[in-house]
Amino acid sequence: LPFGFYPITKTRKAGLIIPQDFDFRSAEGFGLENFGWYQPINQYMDARVMFRAYTGGTVGITGDLNYNRKYYYQGNFNLSYNNRVIENSYAEREKNKSFGIRWTHSQDSKAHPTRKFSGSVNIETNRNQNRNRNDFQSVYQNQLRSNMNYSQTFPGKPYSLTVGLAHDQNVQTRQMNVTLPTATFQMQQIFPFKRKNPVGKERWYEKLALSYNSKLQNTLTTTDTALFTRATLESARMGIQHSARTNVALKVLKYVNISPSLDYEENWYPYSTRKELLPENRLVYRNITDPETGQVVGTEIDTAKSQFGIDTTYRVWGFNAFRTYNAGISANTTLFFTKQFKKGWFRGIRHKMTPSISTGFGPDFTKSRYNYFREVQTDTRPKFNDTLTYSIFENNIYGRPSSSPRQMAINWSLGNLLEMKYKGRRDSVARKVRIFDNLGFSGSYRITADSLKWSTVSTGGLFRFFKGITNIQWGVTFDPYIADERGRQINRFMIREKGRLVRTTNFNMSLNNNFTINQLRDIFKGKQVEAASANNQKSDQLINWFDTWGVTHRIEVARRLIPTGVGEARDTFIISNHSLGVTGNLQLNAKWTLRLGNISYDFPSKRLVYPDIGISRDLHCWELNLSWQPDRGTYLFNINVKPGTLGFLKLPYRKNNFDGF
């Protein structure tokens, strides 16, 4: 292969970027990828513009801007546009235009002591990455997210300010949620009655705490192609929320913590919602046929398909606000049970319990004096007309007042943590291990309810095994009441009707394994598990070739109850998710390497999920690469200058969508 010798200079030079090679696709023709122009701008910034074009009409352009100012900031801004033109099986030309924006910015920690600006933006239209790139992440990444924030703290003050934008997008459904802007002003908890020069014991009122939080948010929900339309902008949900909280922490009987609290919330909106029933009927007629002759003898109104009155919902622009407030009290404590042994492998057990109980009460906001709710007619026919009560703050960004009458409930919870100590024959000191972490129970008792006062009891937890590489998450819901044939609760207790305290209504469990072969070997050898390394370690032993291979395994099991009678149901367990995946590189010898970019198996569907297999050959200053993705019918074969060998050539790694075979 020919070599080129180039002079190395210390000056910044602009120039052409020569494409790697020619490309051919049966659906798009001959083409060139990654040719363009490189332009240094100053000592902190450079840019390049890359083009792609095919004889079938496919064109694309990408602008890439890099900037880096030491001790201040660094980032990258990428803007791409693609118009992919292919010929389908009917010899018709299909055009798919797509657009993408990527921006990452990070500020150095030494740049400023109180101000920080960083984040990332990743927005695209019409599946830009999926159509034009072929790596596993681009093909199977269904969610795109952006988060860019500016934060400011005030030295010596308990205040902080955060301003930013957020975005999430589903590539498959093309649903997009954009929050711009979003701002939060927060006052940390302060003690306004605390003495500056305390003398003697602390007074109870000095423990009185006050906190304040203010949020502004504007959210757009649309598809990626209708982001900047007028209808999208007019349907934006926006508002400002103020919330304040005051509470005091008191200790009773030395070990019980009592905390009364008062919460106040005020929401500002630039509009309110109105509903009306327009006195217009949209009638649908159906034919009347003679049952003997089958002939049409007349028509009649189809009441099931006709509309008697047109429902309309609209916005009334103008300042509107609603305020809510409530008071509450909570109590909690911590209980410990510890037992230790001096002999044997089992050296001790420790059980920590954190019981908690709370209640709250507030006014009924459905009363007319608050003017938060209104009524609307639902039918122009008097005998079918039912009045509908709605809130003028429906579907607002910070919600609406509660429409339920004033209720009072006692909420309770119980957290558990169980640990044990053991000492093996080779251990000099006893080791501590958690048997279960955060095993919790929670429920409530509704004092003001006329029936079904006891709520369901929820429990769940997280179990960790094998030094954290395996964990089991589970959750169960119990109901103290029996159910009817449709599975609905009846105000009759299970203990009285069936002799059992509760019945199980929901169960789910997931088993997750995530490890490398090296971590698994260390567990069997009794070594400390370390983080996986990305570097391949050469070894003469066959088993060591697979040390850096990563294995992920997940199985989710859920219980579904099919009602079979009063208070009875048939258990049905289903496996909602079960997959096994492997990634890693295998160094076959000093020159050949096998790469598994991704290969996983989905057990419910009984198929491989996007295998991405590659092999490479070290040619000293050059390298040979072959990759294959059978699901998409794509492959890549190239011979490149090895990265890092002749680095001044700066050849990019190709990730475009290559022709299938």
C-alpha positions as MATLAB code, in Angstrom:
seq = 'LPFGFYPITKTRKAGLIIPQDFDFRSAEGFGLENFGWYQPINQYMDARVMFRAYTGGTVGITGDLNYNRKYYYQGNFNLSYNNRVIENSYAEREKNKSFGIRWTHSQDSKAHPTRKFSGSVNIETNRNQNRNRNDFQSVYQNQLRSNMNYSQTFPGKPYSLTVGLAHDQNVQTRQMNVTLPTATFQMQQIFPFKRKNPVGKERWYEKLALSYNSKLQNTLTTTDTALFTRATLESARMGIQHSARTNVALKVLKYVNISPSLDYEENWYPYSTRKELLPENRLVYRNITDPETGQVVGTEIDTAKSQFGIDTTYRVWGFNAFRTYNAGISANTTLFFTKQFKKGWFRGIRHKMTPSISTGFGPDFTKSRYNYFREVQTDTRPKFNDTLTYSIFENNIYGRPSSSPRQMAINWSLGNLLEMKYKGRRDSVARKVRIFDNLGFSGSYRITADSLKWSTVSTGGLFRFFKGITNIQWGVTFDPYIADERGRQINRFMIREKGRLVRTTNFNMSLNNNFTINQLRDIFKGKQVEAASANNQKSDQLINWFDTWGVTHRIEVARRLIPTGVGEARDTFIISNHSLGVTGNLQLNAKWTLRLGNISYDFPSKRLVYPDIGISRDLHCWELNLSWQPDRGTYLFNINVKPGTLGFLKLPYRKNNFDGF';
ca = [
       0.000    0.000    0.000;
       1.322    3.494   -0.757;
       2.514    5.740    2.039;
       2.505    9.516    2.034;
       4.941   11.752    3.896;
       3.615   15.095    5.068;
       5.427   18.019    6.711;
       4.435   18.708   10.316;
       3.960   22.406   11.090;
       2.872   24.312   14.187;
       0.582   26.706   12.338;
      -3.142   26.256   11.784;
      -3.982   25.393    8.192;
      -7.324   25.194    6.415;
      -7.879   22.741    3.618;
      -9.859   20.034    1.917;
     -10.870   16.844    3.712;
     -10.339   13.987    1.278;
     -12.875   11.122    1.432;
     -11.683    7.695    2.505;
     -12.991    5.837   -0.517;
     -15.842    5.429   -2.951;
     -19.061    3.752   -1.913;
     -21.784    1.885   -3.786;
     -25.338    1.113   -2.722;
     -27.788   -0.772   -4.877;
     -30.632    1.566   -3.886;
     -28.682    4.857   -4.070;
     -25.875    4.363   -6.575;
     -22.242    5.471   -6.428;
     -21.262    8.051   -3.878;
     -18.688    9.774   -1.733;
     -18.751   10.044    2.046;
     -16.979   12.476    4.355;
     -15.468   14.968    1.978;
     -15.444   18.614    2.909;
     -13.444   21.490    4.325;
     -11.536   22.037    7.572;
     -11.241   25.583    8.935;
      -9.329   26.667   12.068;
     -10.986   29.775   13.530;
      -8.723   30.803   16.403;
      -6.588   29.212   19.112;
      -9.721   27.987   20.929;
     -11.970   26.906   18.076;
     -12.040   25.017   14.782;
     -14.748   23.806   12.427;
     -15.333   21.462    9.540;
     -18.082   20.990    6.992;
     -18.616   17.461    5.652;
     -20.635   16.446    2.586;
     -22.036   13.195    1.248;
     -23.566   12.670   -2.169;
     -24.782    9.752   -4.314;
     -25.744    9.491   -7.930;
     -29.278    8.423   -6.952;
     -29.945   11.824   -5.391;
     -28.967   11.268   -1.749;
     -27.207   14.299   -0.288;
     -26.179   15.315    3.208;
     -24.243   18.036    4.980;
     -22.820   18.134    8.493;
     -21.292   21.088   10.278;
     -19.071   20.378   13.260;
     -17.704   23.055   15.608;
     -15.215   22.220   18.382;
     -14.082   24.639   21.061;
     -11.813   24.270   24.070;
     -10.505   26.994   26.347;
      -8.361   25.528   29.087;
      -9.604   26.110   32.646;
     -12.801   27.708   31.286;
     -14.961   25.473   29.063;
     -15.048   22.967   26.234;
     -17.713   21.601   23.923;
     -18.898   20.531   20.519;
     -21.758   21.729   18.311;
     -22.963   19.489   15.472;
     -25.627   20.359   12.901;
     -26.658   17.833   10.224;
     -29.137   17.655    7.349;
     -29.783   14.577    5.208;
     -32.028   13.931    2.215;
     -31.907   10.200    1.563;
     -33.323    9.209   -1.828;
     -33.814    5.503   -2.530;
     -35.581    3.452   -5.157;
     -38.145    1.049   -3.693;
     -39.324   -2.291   -5.068;
     -41.870   -0.493   -7.316;
     -39.099    1.549   -8.983;
     -40.397    4.660   -7.198;
     -38.132    7.284   -5.670;
     -38.618    7.805   -1.935;
     -37.269   10.924   -0.233;
     -36.617   11.057    3.513;
     -35.447   14.421    4.800;
     -34.091   14.565    8.324;
     -32.400   17.089   10.544;
     -30.331   16.828   13.737;
     -28.784   19.098   16.382;
     -26.210   17.943   18.923;
     -24.529   20.232   21.419;
     -22.444   19.363   24.453;
     -20.919   21.974   26.713;
     -19.057   21.587   29.982;
     -17.567   24.233   32.212;
     -14.325   23.684   34.054;
     -14.742   23.460   37.816;
     -12.099   26.181   38.218;
     -13.803   28.651   35.862;
     -16.090   30.371   38.388;
     -16.900   29.729   42.060;
     -20.642   30.560   41.937;
     -21.783   30.256   38.308;
     -21.943   27.108   36.199;
     -23.256   26.397   32.700;
     -23.215   22.906   31.205;
     -25.361   20.215   29.618;
     -26.237   18.608   26.318;
     -28.792   18.983   23.533;
     -29.805   16.105   21.247;
     -32.756   16.795   18.938;
     -33.553   15.252   15.569;
     -36.402   14.869   13.109;
     -37.527   11.925   11.003;
     -35.172    9.408   12.695;
     -32.038   11.121   11.438;
     -29.547    8.836   13.212;
     -31.460    5.636   12.538;
     -31.659    6.300    8.796;
     -28.076    7.414    8.248;
     -26.001    5.530   10.822;
     -25.580    1.851   11.445;
     -24.134    1.363   14.938;
     -26.228   -0.412   17.574;
     -26.827    2.724   19.663;
     -28.183    4.695   16.696;
     -30.414    1.866   15.474;
     -31.937    0.903   18.841;
     -31.942    4.254   20.638;
     -35.632    5.109   20.874;
     -35.358    7.974   23.366;
     -33.469   11.243   22.877;
     -32.996   13.633   25.785;
     -31.568   17.114   26.305;
     -30.730   18.986   29.461;
     -28.937   22.334   29.522;
     -28.675   24.313   32.774;
     -27.244   27.531   34.135;
     -26.923   27.691   37.926;
     -26.056   30.555   40.244;
     -25.368   30.550   43.964;
     -25.075   33.620   46.186;
     -22.190   33.519   48.691;
     -23.363   34.082   52.235;
     -27.033   33.787   51.218;
     -29.309   30.704   51.372;
     -30.484   31.256   47.783;
     -29.821   29.460   44.504;
     -31.082   29.978   40.950;
     -31.226   27.465   38.090;
     -32.332   28.263   34.519;
     -32.349   25.804   31.646;
     -34.114   23.754   29.040;
     -35.128   20.104   28.820;
     -36.311   17.846   26.018;
     -37.311   14.229   25.518;
     -38.281   12.588   22.254;
     -39.455    9.152   21.161;
     -37.828    8.345   17.829;
     -40.384    5.681   16.898;
     -43.605    7.564   17.694;
     -41.970   10.953   16.925;
     -43.585   12.371   20.050;
     -41.620   15.296   21.488;
     -41.788   17.211   24.776;
     -39.805   20.448   24.978;
     -39.527   22.474   28.179;
     -38.175   25.939   27.421;
     -37.558   27.813   29.578;
     -37.488   26.267   33.008;
     -36.318   28.193   36.064;
     -36.110   27.420   39.775;
     -35.392   29.829   42.619;
     -34.831   28.052   45.901;
     -34.317   29.267   49.446;
     -32.702   26.671   51.655;
     -34.195   25.900   55.032;
     -33.679   28.746   57.486;
     -34.506   29.223   61.183;
     -35.880   32.777   61.458;
     -36.309   32.732   65.246;
     -32.900   31.340   66.099;
     -30.886   33.606   68.402;
     -27.584   34.930   67.119;
     -26.002   34.687   70.561;
     -27.767   31.762   72.294;
     -27.562   31.539   76.056;
     -28.786   28.454   77.856;
     -30.862   25.700   76.281;
     -32.392   25.973   72.838;
     -36.013   27.147   72.869;
     -38.605   25.112   70.989;
     -39.483   28.021   68.687;
     -35.837   28.298   67.617;
     -36.315   24.960   65.872;
     -39.045   26.416   63.669;
     -37.822   26.077   60.047;
     -38.959   27.882   56.899;
     -38.256   26.988   53.255;
     -39.407   28.522   49.972;
     -39.294   27.384   46.348;
     -40.419   29.074   43.125;
     -40.615   27.399   39.697;
     -41.323   28.644   36.174;
     -41.985   26.241   33.312;
     -43.178   26.324   29.700;
     -43.773   22.966   27.970;
     -44.598   22.083   24.362;
     -45.915   18.633   23.366;
     -45.939   17.866   19.646;
     -44.401   15.752   16.889;
     -40.923   16.513   15.629;
     -42.195   17.901   12.306;
     -44.688   20.334   13.904;
     -42.414   21.828   16.545;
     -42.401   25.411   15.272;
     -45.981   25.647   14.011;
     -48.416   28.228   15.405;
     -50.794   25.571   16.730;
     -47.988   24.037   18.809;
     -46.960   27.380   20.295;
     -50.562   28.272   21.170;
     -51.073   24.931   22.959;
     -48.055   25.438   25.239;
     -48.571   24.758   28.935;
     -46.952   27.414   31.111;
     -47.089   28.656   34.674;
     -45.300   29.771   37.846;
     -45.527   27.938   41.151;
     -44.675   29.270   44.608;
     -44.481   26.915   47.552;
     -43.553   27.544   51.174;
     -43.262   25.153   54.063;
     -42.767   25.646   57.772;
     -42.163   22.869   60.261;
     -40.626   22.256   63.647;
     -38.806   19.149   64.860;
     -39.539   18.123   68.412;
     -38.401   15.121   70.430;
     -40.872   13.320   72.693;
     -40.027   10.540   75.169;
     -36.363   10.934   74.198;
     -36.556    8.715   71.088;
     -39.687    9.782   69.161;
     -39.438   12.641   66.643;
     -42.606   14.740   66.214;
     -42.812   17.223   63.342;
     -45.870   19.472   62.819;
     -45.886   21.244   59.432;
     -47.833   23.800   57.409;
     -47.702   23.885   53.583;
     -48.802   26.732   51.304;
     -48.836   26.636   47.489;
     -49.782   29.285   44.957;
     -49.939   28.696   41.176;
     -50.019   31.447   38.544;
     -51.259   30.814   34.998;
     -51.716   33.177   32.016;
     -54.948   31.440   31.019;
     -57.849   29.332   32.325;
     -60.002   26.616   30.725;
     -63.651   26.918   29.745;
     -66.083   24.255   28.526;
     -69.325   24.916   26.657;
     -72.089   22.907   25.028;
     -73.031   24.564   21.735;
     -76.742   24.063   20.867;
     -75.983   22.284   17.621;
     -77.018   18.744   16.760;
     -75.089   16.513   14.381;
     -77.539   13.815   13.395;
     -76.666   10.519   11.767;
     -79.501    8.616   10.030;
     -79.854    4.922    9.328;
     -82.152    3.072    6.932;
     -85.286    1.225    8.052;
     -85.863   -1.970    6.107;
     -88.959   -4.115    5.782;
     -88.158   -7.446    7.482;
     -90.225   -9.380    4.923;
     -89.110   -7.749    1.673;
     -85.788   -6.362    2.780;
     -86.554   -3.058    1.029;
     -85.754    0.358    2.559;
     -88.994    1.924    3.733;
     -87.621    4.977    5.563;
     -84.911    6.439    7.791;
     -84.469    7.124   11.500;
     -81.942    8.900   13.752;
     -79.087    6.755   14.959;
     -78.838    7.994   18.546;
     -75.647    6.053   19.207;
     -73.711    7.894   16.471;
     -75.469   11.293   16.625;
     -74.283   14.251   18.702;
     -76.854   16.275   20.599;
     -74.835   19.372   21.330;
     -71.202   20.104   20.426;
     -68.686   20.056   23.257;
     -66.022   22.747   22.954;
     -63.042   23.511   25.173;
     -61.081   26.741   24.847;
     -58.700   28.982   26.735;
     -59.479   32.360   28.268;
     -56.253   34.366   28.346;
     -55.567   36.498   31.407;
     -53.947   36.160   34.812;
     -55.430   33.333   36.929;
     -54.243   31.816   40.195;
     -55.280   29.227   42.726;
     -54.000   28.667   46.248;
     -53.955   25.547   48.396;
     -52.851   25.014   51.978;
     -52.902   22.191   54.453;
     -51.461   21.214   57.804;
     -50.009   17.931   58.961;
     -48.079   16.157   61.657;
     -45.722   13.181   61.502;
     -43.923   10.979   64.014;
     -41.036    8.578   63.495;
     -38.381    6.731   65.409;
     -35.665    4.145   64.858;
     -35.459    0.738   66.547;
     -32.414   -1.538   66.617;
     -31.986   -5.205   67.437;
     -28.390   -6.423   67.614;
     -26.995   -9.839   68.570;
     -23.293  -10.730   68.397;
     -21.384  -14.017   68.854;
     -17.713  -14.538   69.649;
     -17.293  -18.015   68.148;
     -18.178  -19.711   64.903;
     -18.513  -18.342   61.397;
     -21.748  -16.480   62.250;
     -20.665  -13.449   64.287;
     -23.766  -11.291   64.528;
     -27.021   -9.944   63.182;
     -28.444   -6.409   63.176;
     -32.034   -5.438   62.384;
     -32.924   -1.770   61.942;
     -36.596   -0.697   61.814;
     -37.880    2.813   61.030;
     -41.623    3.113   61.758;
     -43.392    6.312   60.731;
     -46.935    7.666   61.023;
     -48.416   10.886   59.628;
     -51.691   12.664   58.961;
     -52.830   15.837   57.256;
     -55.930   17.952   56.827;
     -57.005   20.873   54.658;
     -60.097   22.691   53.330;
     -62.549   21.528   50.664;
     -61.598   23.452   47.506;
     -64.720   22.400   45.619;
     -66.814   24.957   47.498;
     -68.186   27.867   45.485;
     -66.296   30.561   47.388;
     -63.010   29.438   45.841;
     -64.392   29.608   42.261;
     -62.009   26.840   41.134;
     -64.723   24.613   39.606;
     -67.604   25.215   37.176;
     -70.444   23.245   35.633;
     -71.374   22.575   32.010;
     -74.347   20.877   30.322;
     -73.651   17.643   28.416;
     -76.755   17.115   26.202;
     -79.350   19.339   24.514;
     -82.072   16.764   25.285;
     -83.438   17.540   28.766;
     -83.985   13.933   29.797;
     -80.393   12.964   28.907;
     -78.738   16.131   30.206;
     -76.240   15.551   33.026;
     -74.264   18.379   34.568;
     -70.487   17.942   34.381;
     -68.270   19.606   36.982;
     -64.800   20.612   35.752;
     -61.876   22.692   36.981;
     -60.863   25.878   35.161;
     -57.245   24.773   35.758;
     -57.512   21.379   33.993;
     -54.412   20.098   32.186;
     -52.283   22.956   33.544;
     -48.569   22.527   33.999;
     -48.697   22.406   37.823;
     -52.023   20.624   38.083;
     -55.295   21.797   39.601;
     -56.956   21.827   43.022;
     -58.277   18.537   44.323;
     -61.880   17.809   43.318;
     -62.517   15.397   46.186;
     -64.195   16.543   49.407;
     -62.073   17.119   52.444;
     -60.635   13.827   53.605;
     -58.440   12.833   56.478;
     -56.261    9.760   56.583;
     -53.568    8.282   58.789;
     -50.577    7.120   56.723;
     -48.069    4.637   58.077;
     -44.863    3.009   56.876;
     -42.243    0.626   58.225;
     -38.727    0.363   56.788;
     -36.392   -2.549   57.497;
     -32.680   -3.139   57.064;
     -31.134   -6.518   57.978;
     -27.369   -7.089   58.136;
     -25.194   -9.952   59.317;
     -21.529  -10.518   60.100;
     -19.550  -13.615   59.252;
     -15.931  -14.686   59.426;
     -14.384  -17.236   57.129;
     -11.383  -19.395   57.829;
      -9.057  -17.073   55.889;
     -10.522  -13.825   57.226;
      -8.678  -11.860   59.908;
     -11.711   -9.693   60.668;
     -15.445  -10.327   60.362;
     -17.177   -9.191   57.179;
     -20.529   -7.419   57.031;
     -23.165   -8.212   54.422;
     -26.715   -6.931   53.908;
     -29.386   -9.615   53.677;
     -32.038   -7.192   52.472;
     -31.946   -3.464   51.855;
     -34.914   -1.133   52.390;
     -37.641   -3.727   52.889;
     -40.643   -1.463   53.381;
     -44.356   -1.709   54.178;
     -46.802    1.161   53.733;
     -50.537    1.834   53.886;
     -53.184    4.203   55.243;
     -56.455    4.380   57.157;
     -59.069    6.827   55.790;
     -60.867    8.321   58.791;
     -63.482   10.307   56.834;
     -64.355    7.526   54.340;
     -67.774    5.895   54.728;
     -66.456    2.458   53.646;
     -63.232    0.688   52.638;
     -61.333    2.661   55.250;
     -58.197    0.490   55.105;
     -55.998    0.890   52.025;
     -53.991   -1.830   50.346;
     -50.597   -2.618   51.861;
     -47.592   -2.255   49.573;
     -44.240   -3.839   50.208;
     -41.067   -4.306   48.229;
     -37.339   -4.340   48.497;
     -33.936   -4.871   46.947;
     -31.740   -7.896   47.576;
     -28.070   -7.823   46.534;
     -25.985  -10.939   45.967;
     -22.434  -11.801   44.915;
     -21.008   -8.437   45.961;
     -23.485   -6.386   44.006;
     -23.332   -7.886   40.510;
     -26.709   -9.609   41.035;
     -29.765   -7.929   42.500;
     -33.426   -8.836   42.895;
     -36.107   -6.164   43.025;
     -39.613   -7.140   44.030;
     -42.942   -5.637   45.007;
     -46.190   -7.062   46.392;
     -49.606   -5.497   47.098;
     -52.007   -6.946   49.671;
     -55.711   -6.142   50.047;
     -57.603   -6.680   53.344;
     -60.984   -6.764   51.534;
     -62.545   -9.450   49.342;
     -63.406   -8.832   45.675;
     -66.442   -9.523   43.533;
     -66.556  -11.408   40.219;
     -65.107   -8.369   38.410;
     -62.214   -7.975   40.821;
     -63.639   -4.905   42.575;
     -63.334   -4.416   46.337;
     -66.284   -5.222   48.615;
     -66.555   -3.738   52.088;
     -66.091   -7.131   53.745;
     -62.836   -8.250   55.341;
     -60.888  -11.306   54.189;
     -60.285  -12.392   57.778;
     -64.032  -12.725   58.378;
     -65.051  -14.200   55.034;
     -62.096  -16.463   54.154;
     -60.129  -16.783   57.354;
     -57.079  -15.113   55.829;
     -55.730  -11.726   56.826;
     -55.185  -10.367   53.250;
     -55.242  -11.422   49.610;
     -52.454  -10.764   47.112;
     -53.490   -8.453   44.281;
     -50.175   -7.731   42.596;
     -46.716   -9.276   42.473;
     -43.676   -8.436   40.362;
     -40.036   -9.365   40.554;
     -36.975   -8.706   38.397;
     -33.582  -10.403   38.457;
     -30.665   -8.369   37.080;
     -27.127   -9.588   36.434;
     -24.414   -7.307   35.083;
     -20.811   -8.457   35.229;
     -17.628   -9.181   33.338;
     -16.002  -12.606   33.160;
     -13.099  -11.261   35.232;
     -15.488  -10.130   37.998;
     -17.148  -13.539   38.010;
     -13.779  -15.287   38.348;
     -12.804  -13.014   41.246;
     -15.976  -13.963   43.130;
     -15.202  -17.671   42.907;
     -11.632  -16.943   44.012;
     -12.869  -14.848   46.945;
     -11.252  -11.619   45.707;
     -12.671   -8.111   45.948;
     -14.784   -7.270   42.895;
     -13.339   -4.343   40.935;
     -14.821   -2.226   38.187;
     -14.600   -3.655   34.685;
     -11.670   -2.436   32.601;
     -11.989   -1.481   28.969;
      -8.435   -2.596   28.152;
      -7.782   -6.120   26.984;
      -5.210   -7.946   29.069;
      -3.076  -10.361   27.137;
      -2.647  -13.806   28.650;
      -1.592  -17.211   27.499;
      -4.518  -18.880   29.298;
      -7.618  -19.415   27.186;
     -10.034  -18.354   29.962;
      -8.266  -14.990   30.323;
      -9.122  -14.114   26.726;
     -12.703  -13.479   27.849;
     -11.899  -11.403   30.975;
     -13.306   -8.118   29.656;
     -16.431   -9.625   28.103;
     -19.511   -8.032   29.611;
     -22.638  -10.104   30.277;
     -26.077   -8.650   31.013;
     -29.043  -10.784   31.990;
     -32.535   -9.604   32.984;
     -35.721  -11.477   33.737;
     -38.984   -9.930   34.919;
     -41.826  -11.994   36.381;
     -45.290  -10.615   37.136;
     -48.389  -12.153   38.674;
     -51.795  -11.556   37.127;
     -55.014  -12.461   38.944;
     -57.996  -13.655   36.898;
     -61.216  -13.418   38.996;
     -62.999  -16.756   39.347;
     -65.470  -15.960   42.145;
     -66.223  -13.750   45.102;
     -62.933  -13.105   46.869;
     -61.134  -15.695   44.743;
     -58.862  -15.431   41.727;
     -56.665  -17.720   39.698;
     -52.951  -16.957   39.787;
     -51.225  -16.487   36.456;
     -47.496  -15.824   36.310;
     -46.043  -14.331   33.154;
     -42.484  -13.559   32.084;
     -42.723  -10.010   30.770;
     -39.035   -9.667   29.890;
     -36.165  -12.129   29.584;
     -32.959  -11.283   27.727;
     -29.289  -12.229   27.719;
     -26.611  -10.053   26.105;
     -22.838  -10.217   25.573;
     -20.372   -7.543   24.471;
     -16.591   -7.497   24.272;
     -13.468   -8.135   22.258;
     -11.587  -11.401   21.825;
      -7.868  -11.197   21.002;
      -7.432  -14.298   18.832;
      -3.694  -13.709   18.466;
      -1.267  -10.811   18.177;
      -2.827   -9.636   14.902;
      -6.464  -10.772   14.786;
      -9.278   -9.457   17.035;
     -12.927  -10.537   17.141;
     -15.377   -7.806   18.211;
     -18.898   -8.272   19.562;
     -20.460   -4.826   19.447;
     -23.717   -6.388   20.609;
     -25.254   -9.815   20.547;
     -28.277  -10.571   22.722;
     -31.107  -13.062   22.751;
     -34.719  -12.282   23.632;
     -36.315  -15.442   25.054;
     -40.035  -14.513   24.745;
     -39.679  -13.717   21.025;
     -37.048  -16.454   20.497;
     -34.728  -14.333   18.364;
     -31.380  -12.602   18.381;
     -31.559   -8.839   18.917;
     -29.448   -6.871   16.431;
     -26.216   -8.873   16.265;
     -23.237   -6.599   15.537;
     -20.142   -8.663   14.800;
     -16.751   -7.521   13.586;
     -13.212   -8.728   13.017;
     -10.008   -6.729   12.552;
      -6.449   -7.426   11.455;
      -3.426   -5.424   12.626;
      -1.295   -4.399    9.613;
       1.242   -2.388   11.640;
       0.572    1.223   10.529;
      -2.656    0.119    8.891;
      -5.600   -2.005    9.984;
      -8.233   -4.099    8.236;
     -11.837   -4.037    9.535;
     -14.892   -6.102    8.679;
     -18.249   -5.657   10.458;
     -21.643   -7.192    9.796;
     -25.163   -6.473   11.054;
     -27.382   -9.266    9.663;
     -30.650   -7.746   10.980;
     -30.241   -4.671    8.789;
     -28.438   -6.555    6.021;
     -25.461   -4.193    6.227;
     -21.727   -4.684    6.252;
     -18.520   -2.670    6.174;
     -15.095   -3.592    4.834;
     -12.232   -1.104    4.871;
      -8.492   -0.708    5.271;
      -7.504    2.354    7.299;
      -4.504    3.998    8.818;
      -4.437    2.703   12.399;
      -5.648    5.345   14.891;
      -2.727    6.773   16.830;
      -0.088    5.583   14.357;
      -0.297    8.425   11.869;
      -2.515   10.614   13.995;
      -1.917   13.793   12.014;
      -4.099   12.346    9.234;
      -7.090   12.405   11.629;
      -9.202    9.912    9.693;
     -12.742    9.681   11.169;
     -14.441    6.461   12.212;
     -17.297    5.729    9.827;
     -20.790    5.100   11.191;
     -22.997    5.764    8.196;
     -25.702    3.441    6.899;
     -23.929    1.149    4.435;
     -25.612   -0.749    1.664;
     -27.289   -4.035    2.543;
     -26.752   -7.249    0.633;
];
